[in-house]
Structure formats: structure tokens, C-alpha cells
Tab-separated table of C-alpha atoms in Angstrom:
chain	number	residue	atom	x	y	z
A	22	MET	CA	-37.575	53.983	-85.726
A	23	LYS	CA	-38.299	55.699	-89.059
A	24	LEU	CA	-35.164	56.893	-90.803
A	25	THR	CA	-36.873	58.566	-93.761
A	26	PRO	CA	-36.264	62.158	-92.485
A	27	LEU	CA	-32.576	61.410	-91.902
A	28	VAL	CA	-32.103	59.933	-95.373
A	29	ALA	CA	-34.030	62.816	-96.931
A	30	ALA	CA	-31.880	65.366	-95.095
A	31	THR	CA	-28.716	63.629	-96.264
A	32	ALA	CA	-29.914	63.613	-99.871
A	33	ALA	CA	-30.817	67.294	-99.670
A	34	ALA	CA	-27.432	68.109	-98.195
A	35	LEU	CA	-25.644	66.273	-100.975
A	36	THR	CA	-27.684	68.143	-103.559
A	37	LEU	CA	-26.629	71.445	-102.041
A	38	LEU	CA	-22.969	70.519	-101.829
A	39	GLY	CA	-20.807	72.291	-104.365
A	40	ALA	CA	-23.554	74.670	-105.371
A	41	SER	CA	-23.236	78.383	-105.125
A	42	GLY	CA	-25.235	81.294	-106.388
A	43	ALA	CA	-26.901	81.286	-109.750
A	44	SER	CA	-25.969	84.269	-111.766
A	45	ALA	CA	-26.143	86.403	-114.801
A	46	LEU	CA	-22.412	86.755	-114.176
A	47	ASP	CA	-20.043	84.171	-115.540
A	48	LEU	CA	-16.249	84.166	-115.763
A	49	VAL	CA	-15.982	85.912	-119.140
A	50	GLN	CA	-18.480	88.589	-118.131
A	51	ALA	CA	-16.501	89.210	-114.953
A	52	TYR	CA	-13.310	89.616	-116.987
A	53	ARG	CA	-14.871	92.073	-119.426
A	54	LEU	CA	-16.226	94.157	-116.573
A	55	ALA	CA	-12.773	94.142	-114.985
A	56	GLN	CA	-11.210	95.293	-118.263
A	57	ALA	CA	-13.211	98.502	-118.086
A	58	ASN	CA	-12.544	98.988	-114.379
A	59	ASP	CA	-9.015	97.802	-113.606
A	60	SER	CA	-6.576	100.600	-112.766
A	61	GLN	CA	-3.469	98.522	-113.515
A	62	LEU	CA	-4.631	97.848	-117.059
A	63	ALA	CA	-5.534	101.518	-117.492
A	64	SER	CA	-2.058	102.475	-116.275
A	65	ALA	CA	-0.444	100.188	-118.870
A	66	ARG	CA	-2.569	101.759	-121.615
A	67	SER	CA	-1.534	105.247	-120.527
A	68	GLN	CA	2.113	104.226	-120.400
A	69	LEU	CA	1.874	102.911	-123.959
A	70	ALA	CA	0.336	106.209	-125.106
A	71	THR	CA	3.206	108.028	-123.381
A	72	VAL	CA	5.987	106.115	-125.128
A	73	ARG	CA	4.224	106.420	-128.479
A	74	ALA	CA	4.141	110.190	-128.073
A	75	ARG	CA	7.816	110.097	-127.062
A	76	ALA	CA	8.610	108.148	-130.238
A	77	ASP	CA	6.901	110.830	-132.303
A	78	GLY	CA	9.105	113.387	-130.583
A	79	ALA	CA	12.236	111.396	-131.413
A	80	ALA	CA	11.172	111.155	-135.052
A	81	ALA	CA	10.710	114.921	-135.138
A	82	ALA	CA	14.419	115.380	-134.400
A	83	LEU	CA	15.212	113.957	-137.868
A	84	ARG	CA	12.809	116.217	-139.729
A	85	PRO	CA	13.334	119.772	-140.988
A	86	THR	CA	12.600	122.652	-138.655
A	87	LEU	CA	11.375	126.007	-139.889
A	88	GLY	CA	11.312	129.105	-137.733
A	89	SER	CA	10.303	132.716	-138.221
A	90	SER	CA	11.314	136.021	-136.677
A	91	ALA	CA	10.159	139.602	-136.898
A	92	SER	CA	11.330	142.858	-135.377
A	93	ILE	CA	10.135	146.458	-135.470
A	94	GLN	CA	12.125	149.280	-133.930
A	95	ARG	CA	11.575	152.983	-133.396
A	96	GLN	CA	14.669	155.152	-133.936
A	97	SER	CA	15.336	158.893	-134.004
A	98	TYR	CA	17.984	160.599	-136.192
A	99	MET	CA	19.126	164.265	-135.605
A	100	PRO	CA	21.603	165.366	-138.315
A	101	ASP	CA	21.490	169.063	-137.232
A	102	PRO	CA	20.561	170.813	-134.009
A	103	GLY	CA	16.856	171.394	-133.880
A	104	THR	CA	16.065	168.729	-136.471
A	105	ASP	CA	14.677	165.297	-135.675
A	106	ARG	CA	13.975	162.527	-138.140
A	107	ASN	CA	12.135	159.430	-136.978
A	108	PHE	CA	12.086	156.102	-138.783
A	109	GLY	CA	11.160	152.546	-137.956
A	110	PRO	CA	13.403	149.763	-139.265
A	111	MET	CA	11.609	146.447	-139.732
A	112	SER	CA	12.810	142.938	-140.556
A	113	LEU	CA	11.102	139.623	-141.297
A	114	GLY	CA	12.962	136.330	-141.469
A	115	LEU	CA	12.666	132.597	-141.983
A	116	GLN	CA	15.216	130.063	-140.777
A	117	LEU	CA	15.417	126.462	-142.036
A	118	SER	CA	17.457	123.620	-140.580
A	119	PHE	CA	17.458	120.068	-141.939
A	120	PRO	CA	19.604	117.421	-140.187
A	121	LEU	CA	21.394	115.386	-142.836
A	122	PHE	CA	23.642	113.295	-140.614
A	123	ARG	CA	23.043	113.000	-136.875
A	124	LEU	CA	23.734	109.514	-135.573
A	125	GLN	CA	22.622	110.428	-132.079
A	126	ASN	CA	19.151	111.292	-133.316
A	127	VAL	CA	18.950	108.101	-135.368
A	128	GLU	CA	19.822	105.967	-132.352
A	129	ALA	CA	17.369	107.904	-130.177
A	130	LEU	CA	14.607	107.195	-132.720
A	131	GLU	CA	15.393	103.459	-132.716
A	132	GLN	CA	15.383	103.468	-128.916
A	133	SER	CA	11.985	105.145	-128.825
A	134	ARG	CA	10.575	102.561	-131.234
A	135	LEU	CA	11.908	99.784	-129.029
A	136	GLN	CA	10.314	101.448	-126.020
A	137	VAL	CA	6.974	101.431	-127.848
A	138	SER	CA	7.409	97.688	-128.324
A	139	ALA	CA	8.194	97.368	-124.621
A	140	GLY	CA	5.026	99.327	-123.821
A	141	GLU	CA	2.985	96.979	-125.978
A	142	VAL	CA	4.494	93.987	-124.185
A	143	GLN	CA	3.722	95.631	-120.834
A	144	LEU	CA	0.093	96.062	-121.904
A	145	GLU	CA	-0.072	92.374	-122.852
A	146	LEU	CA	1.493	91.491	-119.508
A	147	ALA	CA	-1.071	93.610	-117.654
A	148	THR	CA	-3.889	91.990	-119.639
A	149	GLN	CA	-2.554	88.534	-118.832
A	150	ASP	CA	-2.241	89.473	-115.158
A	151	LEU	CA	-5.832	90.729	-115.142
A	152	ILE	CA	-7.060	87.416	-116.577
A	153	LEU	CA	-5.321	85.586	-113.752
A	154	ARG	CA	-6.571	87.958	-111.054
A	155	VAL	CA	-10.173	87.694	-112.249
A	156	ALA	CA	-9.988	83.904	-112.466
A	157	GLN	CA	-8.376	83.705	-109.017
A	158	ALA	CA	-11.017	85.948	-107.423
A	159	TYR	CA	-13.826	84.091	-109.197
A	160	PHE	CA	-12.710	80.632	-108.095
A	161	ASP	CA	-11.855	81.895	-104.623
A	162	LEU	CA	-15.507	82.887	-104.303
A	163	LEU	CA	-16.649	79.532	-105.659
A	164	GLY	CA	-14.397	77.710	-103.209
A	165	SER	CA	-15.675	79.802	-100.325
A	166	GLN	CA	-19.276	79.108	-101.336
A	167	ASP	CA	-18.490	75.405	-101.566
A	168	ASN	CA	-17.046	75.483	-98.072
A	169	LEU	CA	-20.175	77.199	-96.760
A	170	ALA	CA	-22.397	74.707	-98.584
A	171	THR	CA	-20.388	71.828	-97.088
A	172	ILE	CA	-20.785	73.162	-93.561
A	173	GLN	CA	-24.488	73.828	-94.075
A	174	ALA	CA	-24.956	70.346	-95.504
A	175	GLN	CA	-23.205	68.874	-92.475
A	176	LYS	CA	-25.313	71.002	-90.180
A	177	ARG	CA	-28.548	69.838	-91.827
A	178	ALA	CA	-27.557	66.224	-91.483
A	179	ILE	CA	-26.376	66.762	-87.897
A	180	THR	CA	-29.674	68.458	-87.076
A	181	GLU	CA	-31.568	65.390	-88.211
A	182	GLN	CA	-29.180	63.125	-86.327
A	183	LEU	CA	-29.562	65.253	-83.204
A	184	ALA	CA	-33.352	65.066	-83.436
A	185	ALA	CA	-33.195	61.302	-83.958
A	186	ALA	CA	-30.794	60.897	-81.022
A	187	ARG	CA	-33.139	62.866	-78.752
A	188	ARG	CA	-36.126	60.764	-79.758
A	189	ASN	CA	-34.204	57.566	-79.282
A	190	PHE	CA	-32.968	58.673	-75.871
A	191	GLU	CA	-36.484	59.580	-74.817
A	192	VAL	CA	-37.780	56.126	-75.725
A	193	GLY	CA	-34.741	54.433	-74.214
A	194	THR	CA	-33.227	52.978	-77.418
A	195	ALA	CA	-30.073	55.146	-77.271
A	196	THR	CA	-27.778	56.537	-74.618
A	197	ILE	CA	-27.231	60.136	-73.656
A	198	THR	CA	-23.808	59.878	-75.312
A	199	ASP	CA	-25.346	59.782	-78.799
A	200	GLN	CA	-27.321	62.917	-78.048
A	201	GLN	CA	-24.329	64.733	-76.585
A	202	GLU	CA	-22.085	63.839	-79.525
A	203	ALA	CA	-24.663	65.106	-82.004
A	204	GLN	CA	-25.146	68.280	-79.971
A	205	ALA	CA	-21.392	68.938	-79.856
A	206	ARG	CA	-21.121	68.526	-83.595
A	207	PHE	CA	-24.119	70.786	-84.148
A	208	ASP	CA	-22.578	73.558	-82.046
A	209	LEU	CA	-19.272	73.245	-83.881
A	210	ALA	CA	-21.028	73.352	-87.259
A	211	THR	CA	-22.887	76.512	-86.211
A	212	ALA	CA	-19.622	78.264	-85.353
A	213	GLN	CA	-18.029	77.100	-88.598
A	214	GLU	CA	-21.049	78.298	-90.577
A	215	LEU	CA	-20.701	81.836	-89.215
A	216	ALA	CA	-17.017	81.955	-90.148
A	217	ALA	CA	-17.745	80.522	-93.611
A	218	GLN	CA	-20.501	83.068	-94.260
A	219	ASN	CA	-18.091	85.878	-93.414
A	220	ASP	CA	-15.464	84.411	-95.746
A	221	VAL	CA	-17.990	84.257	-98.605
A	222	GLU	CA	-18.775	87.947	-98.188
A	223	VAL	CA	-15.074	88.821	-98.119
A	224	LYS	CA	-14.444	86.874	-101.336
A	225	ARG	CA	-17.550	88.365	-102.923
A	226	ALA	CA	-16.347	91.882	-102.074
A	227	ALA	CA	-12.899	91.113	-103.535
A	228	LEU	CA	-14.408	90.079	-106.869
A	229	GLY	CA	-16.748	93.076	-106.770
A	230	THR	CA	-13.831	95.442	-106.281
A	231	LEU	CA	-12.109	93.920	-109.294
A	232	ILE	CA	-15.081	94.200	-111.655
A	233	GLY	CA	-16.341	97.503	-110.299
A	234	ARG	CA	-19.809	96.450	-109.212
A	235	PRO	CA	-21.492	94.356	-106.511
A	236	VAL	CA	-21.470	90.614	-107.144
A	237	GLY	CA	-24.608	88.558	-106.790
A	238	ASP	CA	-24.841	84.954	-107.897
A	239	ILE	CA	-22.161	83.469	-110.144
A	240	HIS	CA	-22.011	80.407	-112.337
A	241	VAL	CA	-20.623	77.210	-110.818
A	242	LEU	CA	-18.513	74.352	-112.095
A	243	ARG	CA	-20.492	71.544	-113.689
A	244	LYS	CA	-20.577	68.341	-111.656
A	245	GLY	CA	-18.404	65.545	-112.957
A	246	VAL	CA	-16.547	67.829	-115.350
A	247	THR	CA	-13.464	66.293	-116.976
A	248	LEU	CA	-10.353	68.465	-116.987
A	249	GLN	CA	-7.819	68.249	-119.786
A	250	GLY	CA	-4.065	68.130	-119.321
A	251	PRO	CA	-1.561	70.659	-120.723
A	252	GLN	CA	-1.333	70.908	-124.489
A	253	PRO	CA	1.314	70.276	-125.672
A	254	ALA	CA	1.880	67.473	-123.204
A	255	VAL	CA	5.691	67.661	-123.406
A	256	GLU	CA	7.491	69.659	-120.739
A	257	SER	CA	10.348	70.759	-123.008
A	258	ASN	CA	7.912	72.505	-125.357
A	259	TRP	CA	6.673	74.683	-122.493
A	260	THR	CA	10.147	75.510	-121.188
A	261	ALA	CA	11.391	76.425	-124.662
A	262	ALA	CA	8.364	78.652	-125.259
A	263	ALA	CA	8.815	80.284	-121.859
A	264	ARG	CA	12.464	81.043	-122.542
A	265	ASP	CA	11.568	82.772	-125.792
A	266	GLN	CA	8.000	84.107	-125.480
A	267	ASN	CA	7.494	84.904	-121.808
A	268	TYR	CA	6.448	88.554	-121.516
A	269	THR	CA	9.007	89.351	-118.836
A	270	VAL	CA	11.702	87.823	-121.043
A	271	GLN	CA	10.483	89.888	-123.977
A	272	GLN	CA	10.705	93.047	-121.883
A	273	GLN	CA	14.243	92.227	-120.786
A	274	ARG	CA	15.235	91.436	-124.377
A	275	ILE	CA	13.910	94.779	-125.570
A	276	GLY	CA	15.568	96.513	-122.626
A	277	SER	CA	18.888	94.938	-123.597
A	278	GLU	CA	18.535	96.181	-127.159
A	279	VAL	CA	17.682	99.678	-125.893
A	280	ALA	CA	20.845	99.576	-123.781
A	281	ARG	CA	22.917	98.513	-126.797
A	282	ARG	CA	21.488	101.417	-128.770
A	283	GLU	CA	22.372	103.721	-125.884
A	284	VAL	CA	26.026	102.692	-126.236
A	285	GLU	CA	25.920	103.651	-129.913
A	286	ARG	CA	24.124	106.899	-129.134
A	287	GLN	CA	26.763	107.953	-126.635
A	288	ARG	CA	29.548	107.069	-129.059
A	289	ALA	CA	27.812	109.130	-131.749
A	290	ALA	CA	28.084	112.179	-129.505
A	291	GLY	CA	31.773	112.381	-130.449
A	292	ARG	CA	31.158	112.241	-134.199
A	293	PHE	CA	30.509	115.035	-136.631
A	294	THR	CA	27.057	116.232	-137.607
A	295	VAL	CA	25.862	117.619	-140.921
A	296	ASP	CA	22.935	120.001	-141.278
A	297	LEU	CA	21.425	121.814	-144.188
A	298	VAL	CA	20.738	125.407	-143.112
A	299	GLY	CA	19.064	128.293	-144.878
A	300	SER	CA	17.544	131.657	-144.143
A	301	LEU	CA	15.506	134.344	-145.853
A	302	ALA	CA	15.256	137.891	-144.484
A	303	LEU	CA	13.291	140.957	-145.617
A	304	GLN	CA	14.764	144.194	-144.228
A	305	ARG	CA	13.523	147.784	-144.346
A	306	ASN	CA	15.132	150.964	-142.940
A	307	SER	CA	17.967	148.972	-141.483
A	308	SER	CA	20.051	152.055	-140.561
A	309	ALA	CA	19.997	155.826	-140.650
A	310	SER	CA	22.075	155.881	-143.841
A	311	THR	CA	19.672	153.638	-145.693
A	312	ILE	CA	16.326	155.146	-144.751
A	313	GLY	CA	13.696	154.003	-147.185
A	314	VAL	CA	15.870	151.234	-148.591
A	315	ASN	CA	14.453	147.697	-148.687
A	316	ALA	CA	16.590	144.567	-148.923
A	317	THR	CA	16.022	140.825	-149.326
A	318	VAL	CA	18.774	138.582	-148.022
A	319	ALA	CA	18.789	134.806	-148.674
A	320	SER	CA	21.374	132.231	-147.686
A	321	ALA	CA	21.769	128.448	-147.836
A	322	GLY	CA	24.582	126.110	-146.962
A	323	ILE	CA	25.871	122.971	-145.294
A	324	GLN	CA	26.891	123.177	-141.656
A	325	ILE	CA	29.336	120.607	-140.297
A	326	ALA	CA	30.142	120.388	-136.594
A	327	GLN	CA	32.710	118.198	-134.847
A	328	PRO	CA	33.349	118.163	-131.081
A	329	LEU	CA	37.118	118.254	-130.496
A	330	TYR	CA	37.406	117.972	-126.738
A	331	THR	CA	34.712	117.520	-124.109
A	332	GLY	CA	36.820	116.955	-121.021
A	333	GLY	CA	36.393	113.178	-121.194
A	334	GLY	CA	32.657	113.378	-120.718
A	335	ILE	CA	31.814	111.392	-123.870
A	336	ASP	CA	34.178	108.542	-122.974
A	337	ALA	CA	32.744	108.394	-119.455
A	338	ARG	CA	29.194	108.200	-120.737
A	339	VAL	CA	30.182	105.475	-123.205
A	340	ARG	CA	31.735	103.396	-120.416
A	341	GLU	CA	28.601	103.886	-118.324
A	342	ALA	CA	26.371	102.768	-121.216
A	343	VAL	CA	28.536	99.696	-121.867
A	344	ALA	CA	28.310	98.656	-118.209
A	345	ALA	CA	24.529	99.142	-118.276
A	346	PHE	CA	24.322	97.018	-121.438
A	347	ASP	CA	26.292	94.209	-119.794
A	348	LYS	CA	23.874	94.330	-116.862
A	349	THR	CA	20.835	94.002	-119.144
A	350	ARG	CA	22.340	90.916	-120.782
A	351	SER	CA	22.747	89.301	-117.395
A	352	ASP	CA	19.209	90.317	-116.444
A	353	LEU	CA	17.923	88.769	-119.680
A	354	GLU	CA	19.579	85.455	-118.889
A	355	THR	CA	18.142	85.557	-115.362
A	356	ALA	CA	14.651	86.236	-116.718
A	357	GLN	CA	14.940	83.349	-119.178
A	358	ARG	CA	16.012	80.943	-116.456
A	359	GLN	CA	13.209	82.052	-114.153
A	360	ALA	CA	10.631	81.727	-116.925
A	361	GLU	CA	11.911	78.262	-117.772
A	362	LEU	CA	11.738	77.205	-114.115
A	363	ALA	CA	8.224	78.653	-113.712
A	364	ALA	CA	7.060	76.746	-116.797
A	365	ARG	CA	8.535	73.496	-115.507
A	366	GLN	CA	7.001	73.936	-112.060
A	367	SER	CA	3.595	74.892	-113.454
A	368	PHE	CA	3.650	71.920	-115.809
A	369	TYR	CA	4.299	69.536	-112.928
A	370	VAL	CA	1.705	71.227	-110.715
A	371	VAL	CA	-1.010	70.904	-113.373
A	372	ASN	CA	-0.305	67.211	-113.894
A	373	SER	CA	-0.145	66.657	-110.145
A	374	GLY	CA	-3.483	68.451	-109.780
A	375	LEU	CA	-5.066	66.221	-112.408
A	376	GLY	CA	-3.846	63.182	-110.490
A	377	GLN	CA	-5.256	64.616	-107.270
A	378	VAL	CA	-8.620	65.231	-108.950
A	379	ARG	CA	-8.782	61.616	-110.133
A	380	ALA	CA	-7.883	60.361	-106.654
A	381	LEU	CA	-10.534	62.529	-105.012
A	382	GLU	CA	-13.133	61.387	-107.543
A	383	ALA	CA	-12.401	57.819	-106.474
A	384	ALA	CA	-12.529	58.894	-102.816
A	385	GLU	CA	-15.913	60.533	-103.408
A	386	ARG	CA	-17.341	57.295	-104.787
A	387	SER	CA	-15.917	55.330	-101.875
A	388	SER	CA	-17.233	57.851	-99.323
A	389	GLN	CA	-20.695	57.686	-100.851
A	390	LEU	CA	-20.692	53.899	-100.580
A	391	ALA	CA	-19.468	54.147	-96.983
A	392	LEU	CA	-22.284	56.549	-96.097
A	393	ASP	CA	-24.891	54.330	-97.725
A	394	SER	CA	-23.586	51.349	-95.769
A	395	ASN	CA	-23.596	53.251	-92.469
A	396	LEU	CA	-27.137	54.492	-93.051
A	397	LEU	CA	-28.269	50.943	-93.697
A	398	GLY	CA	-26.316	49.664	-90.703
A	399	TYR	CA	-27.855	52.354	-88.495
A	400	GLN	CA	-31.289	51.271	-89.675
A	401	VAL	CA	-30.734	47.654	-88.721
A	402	GLY	CA	-28.927	48.505	-85.497
A	403	VAL	CA	-25.331	47.516	-86.302
A	404	ARG	CA	-24.092	51.120	-86.586
A	405	ILE	CA	-24.520	53.951	-84.121
A	406	ASN	CA	-25.224	57.651	-84.568
A	407	ILE	CA	-21.560	58.694	-84.523
A	408	ASP	CA	-20.749	56.285	-87.373
A	409	VAL	CA	-23.284	57.953	-89.651
A	410	LEU	CA	-22.081	61.428	-88.694
A	411	ASN	CA	-18.467	60.509	-89.452
A	412	ALA	CA	-19.424	59.019	-92.816
A	413	GLN	CA	-21.419	62.111	-93.731
A	414	GLN	CA	-18.599	64.430	-92.780
A	415	GLN	CA	-16.114	62.381	-94.768
A	416	LEU	CA	-18.280	62.550	-97.892
A	417	PHE	CA	-18.965	66.274	-97.589
A	418	THR	CA	-15.301	67.064	-96.964
A	419	THR	CA	-14.202	64.902	-99.891
A	420	GLN	CA	-16.625	66.649	-102.239
A	421	ARG	CA	-15.429	70.065	-101.080
A	422	ASP	CA	-11.787	69.055	-101.525
A	423	LEU	CA	-12.561	67.677	-104.969
A	424	ALA	CA	-14.105	70.985	-106.041
A	425	ARG	CA	-11.108	72.888	-104.704
A	426	ALA	CA	-8.702	70.565	-106.501
A	427	ARG	CA	-10.549	71.210	-109.757
A	428	TYR	CA	-10.425	74.971	-109.217
A	429	GLU	CA	-6.715	74.917	-108.468
A	430	THR	CA	-5.989	72.711	-111.472
A	431	ILE	CA	-7.863	75.111	-113.750
A	432	LEU	CA	-6.009	78.091	-112.279
A	433	ASN	CA	-2.657	76.338	-112.565
A	434	GLY	CA	-3.436	75.595	-116.205
A	435	LEU	CA	-3.911	79.323	-116.769
A	436	ARG	CA	-0.700	80.080	-114.861
A	437	LEU	CA	1.163	77.613	-117.063
A	438	LYS	CA	0.085	79.562	-120.137
A	439	THR	CA	1.337	82.803	-118.604
A	440	THR	CA	4.848	81.369	-118.495
A	441	SER	CA	4.870	81.128	-122.300
A	442	GLY	CA	2.974	84.389	-122.863
A	443	SER	CA	0.093	82.513	-124.497
A	444	LEU	CA	-2.723	83.272	-122.030
A	445	LYS	CA	-5.576	85.036	-123.836
A	446	GLU	CA	-9.256	85.783	-123.310
A	447	THR	CA	-10.064	82.702	-125.416
A	448	ASP	CA	-8.596	80.585	-122.616
A	449	LEU	CA	-11.112	82.102	-120.205
A	450	THR	CA	-13.839	81.364	-122.738
A	451	GLN	CA	-12.825	77.702	-122.737
A	452	VAL	CA	-12.919	77.599	-118.937
A	453	ASN	CA	-16.289	79.340	-119.051
A	454	THR	CA	-17.747	76.376	-120.961
A	455	LEU	CA	-17.144	74.273	-117.829
A	456	LEU	CA	-19.464	76.526	-115.807
A	457	ILE	CA	-23.246	76.420	-115.570
A	458	GLN	CA	-25.930	78.411	-113.847
A	459	ALA	CA	-26.718	76.892	-110.475
A	460	PRO	CA	-30.264	75.544	-110.044
A	461	PRO	CA	-32.585	77.931	-108.143
A	462	ALA	CA	-32.915	75.568	-105.181
A	463	ALA	CA	-29.157	75.607	-104.720
A	464	ARG	CA	-28.627	79.330	-104.830
A	465	LYS	CA	-29.142	79.958	-101.160
A	466	PRO	CA	-28.475	76.865	-99.076
């Protein structure tokens, strides 16, 4: 029996394994498209613009205000019966107010500036989240394509085995069992292929929704790529950075400072205020006795106001603000602990993933040797059809699992950086160097 077609089919299947569509779209391009399309990132930008405008409004409360007024009236004066004198008094005025001492406004301005900082942190958090979502969707599609390629590779090999089993049965060198086993595996592979094709389209649509356009072929992970461990390689460095630099921690820290300022603002409501006030008025025909008389009236002075009794409202609001401040301090500590735990877990997961990748690389080499031995044994008659099919399936499954382990390790490396607030587009660029355009023959298995 000639085994050349079987060996050729196996080699072709192995070539296809792990390959997905070639593309003009790589990971960085997908991210940049998502930047222009993502509604969550757009919402964070709008929120930042909102708090910046609010800060400008708070600053305005500490600046002078100038107002104007004008009035024209029509009056009638009858000194004697049968006589009627009409005149129209007119006045023009300017009013100036300049706050010299208003602690409430000062605290409100500082709060608004802190809220701008919080908005900037929120934008960074949304950007970081978008990086993760794009990377997750991208590698989900790659993993789905790998799964489809694995099933199609198995199906190709099973097809050749089924054909060989039929020929051997016809000439009497094999039993019907070999043919039936190959047929059963072929039918199962066909069903799995349909499900895998559907999953690829679902993952492709998910990435397309994120970037705002249909997705064709995408770049794939280079074969035999070597993944690097976390840098720095010391767990305590990551936990310390997470406790201080994590974006959620930064938001809680700013929120706590805003709450502290709110306590001071409410206390300032019971203190005196000092304003510089002035006015300038031009008056004409102000009364019947001064018809035709013009007057210019100017005034300037210092206005001091002090609330004496507010029914306990100020004290109540101060107590409320103090309680809210205490809550934010507790929330800050909770956020720091959670960030520290997330950094520790991510650090361990990345290192565990690297160990799993190395183990699967060794398993891939062993599975390849096992397949080669079974093919040779089948040729000389010491192995049967089912042995070769099992060896092929083991190799294909190992290669698929190895690719998935690499994807997850890369993603977990990105997640680790989010815990310390250090994930940037440059990190995606580094991951992008691990990707290549798939060869044309491997684009559509």
C-alpha cells in the first residue's frame, strides 16, 4: 500500500495549523480604528470636557463681575387744572462686585481642579480598557481561527485515512472496523467544523463592531515565538506600583481629596465674606421737581457679610461632609488592597502561563515524534489506522492549545500592566512585533 497521499495530507494539515487570515489589519491598526469608533472612550473625552468647563465656571466665581442697567419712564405732571407736562426720566448704571475673601469659592475652585484631574484619570482608564478590549477581541478571533484550522486539519487527515481504510478493506488487508472508525471520526469532524466556522464569524463580528468596520484577514502569531516574562520580575515591585499608580486607586485618592475640600467648603459657609462693591449711575429727570436736571452718582466700598444663625443647617452639612470624607478614605484603602491583589494574581498567572507554554512546546515536539513513529509503524504493519488517527489528533490539539496558551499569556501580561496603570499603546506595538502576515496558502484552509 502506498502511504504517500496520507503523509502528504498530514504535512499539509500541519502547515495549515495555527494559521488564520492574512491581513492588512494588525493589532495596532485595529486599536487605532477602535480609538476613533469606541463610544466608551468618546464618553470619557466628553466627561473631561464637561469638568473642564465646570472648573472654568468655578474660577469665574473669584473674578470681578460687572453689570449694567438702564431705565426709561414716561411720566405726566399736572400742576394746574387743564395743564399737562410730560417728561421722561432716564437712568444708566454700572455695578461692580469683586470678591476679596470667599473661602467657599476658593474651596469650590480647588474641588473643580481636582475633578479635572479625575476626568483625566478616567480618560486614561478608558484608553487602557480599550487596549485590553481590542487585544482580547483580536486574540479571541485568532484562537477561534486556530480551532477551525485544527478541526480542518484533522478532517483532511481523517479523509485520507478513511480513503485508505476503504481501499484496504476492498483488497482484504483491513477489517470493516478500521473503515467504520475513520467514518465516525470524519462525521464528528464535519459537525465540529460547522460549529467552529460559526464561532469564527461571531468573533470576527465582535472585533468588527469594536473597530467600526468589517474584519477580513488579520495577522497571526509567528511560529516558535518566545514570550518574555514580567519586567520587573519581582512581585513586590508590581504590588507597590499597583497600590500607588493604579487608575482606580488614583480616582479614589482624588475623590477623597475632593471630599476633604467639601468639608472645608461647608465650614466656610459659616464664615464672613468680604467683597469690593461699586456703582456708577447717570440720572436725568429723576422727579417732577428736578425736570431737566442731570446727575452722576458714584459709590465704592467694602461689603462684609457674616451669617449669624442658619437654624443648624451649616453644622448639619459639615457633619454630612465629614462622614462622606471618612467613607472615601475607607474606599481608597479598599481600592488599594484590590489593586495590590490584582497585581499579585496577574503576576502569578503570567508566570504560570509561561510555564504552561514551555510544557506545551515540549508536548508538541513529543506529539510530532509520536505521529512520525505511528506513520512509520502503519507503513510496516505494526500500527493500525486508529493509532495514526489518535496521534494526529493529539498533535493538532497540542498545537492549538499551545497557541491559546501563548495568546492568554500575552493578554495576561497586558492585564498585569493595567494593575499598575502602565499599559500604553507602546505595549500593543511590542505585541504587534510578534505577529506576521499569514502566507496566502494558509489564509483559507
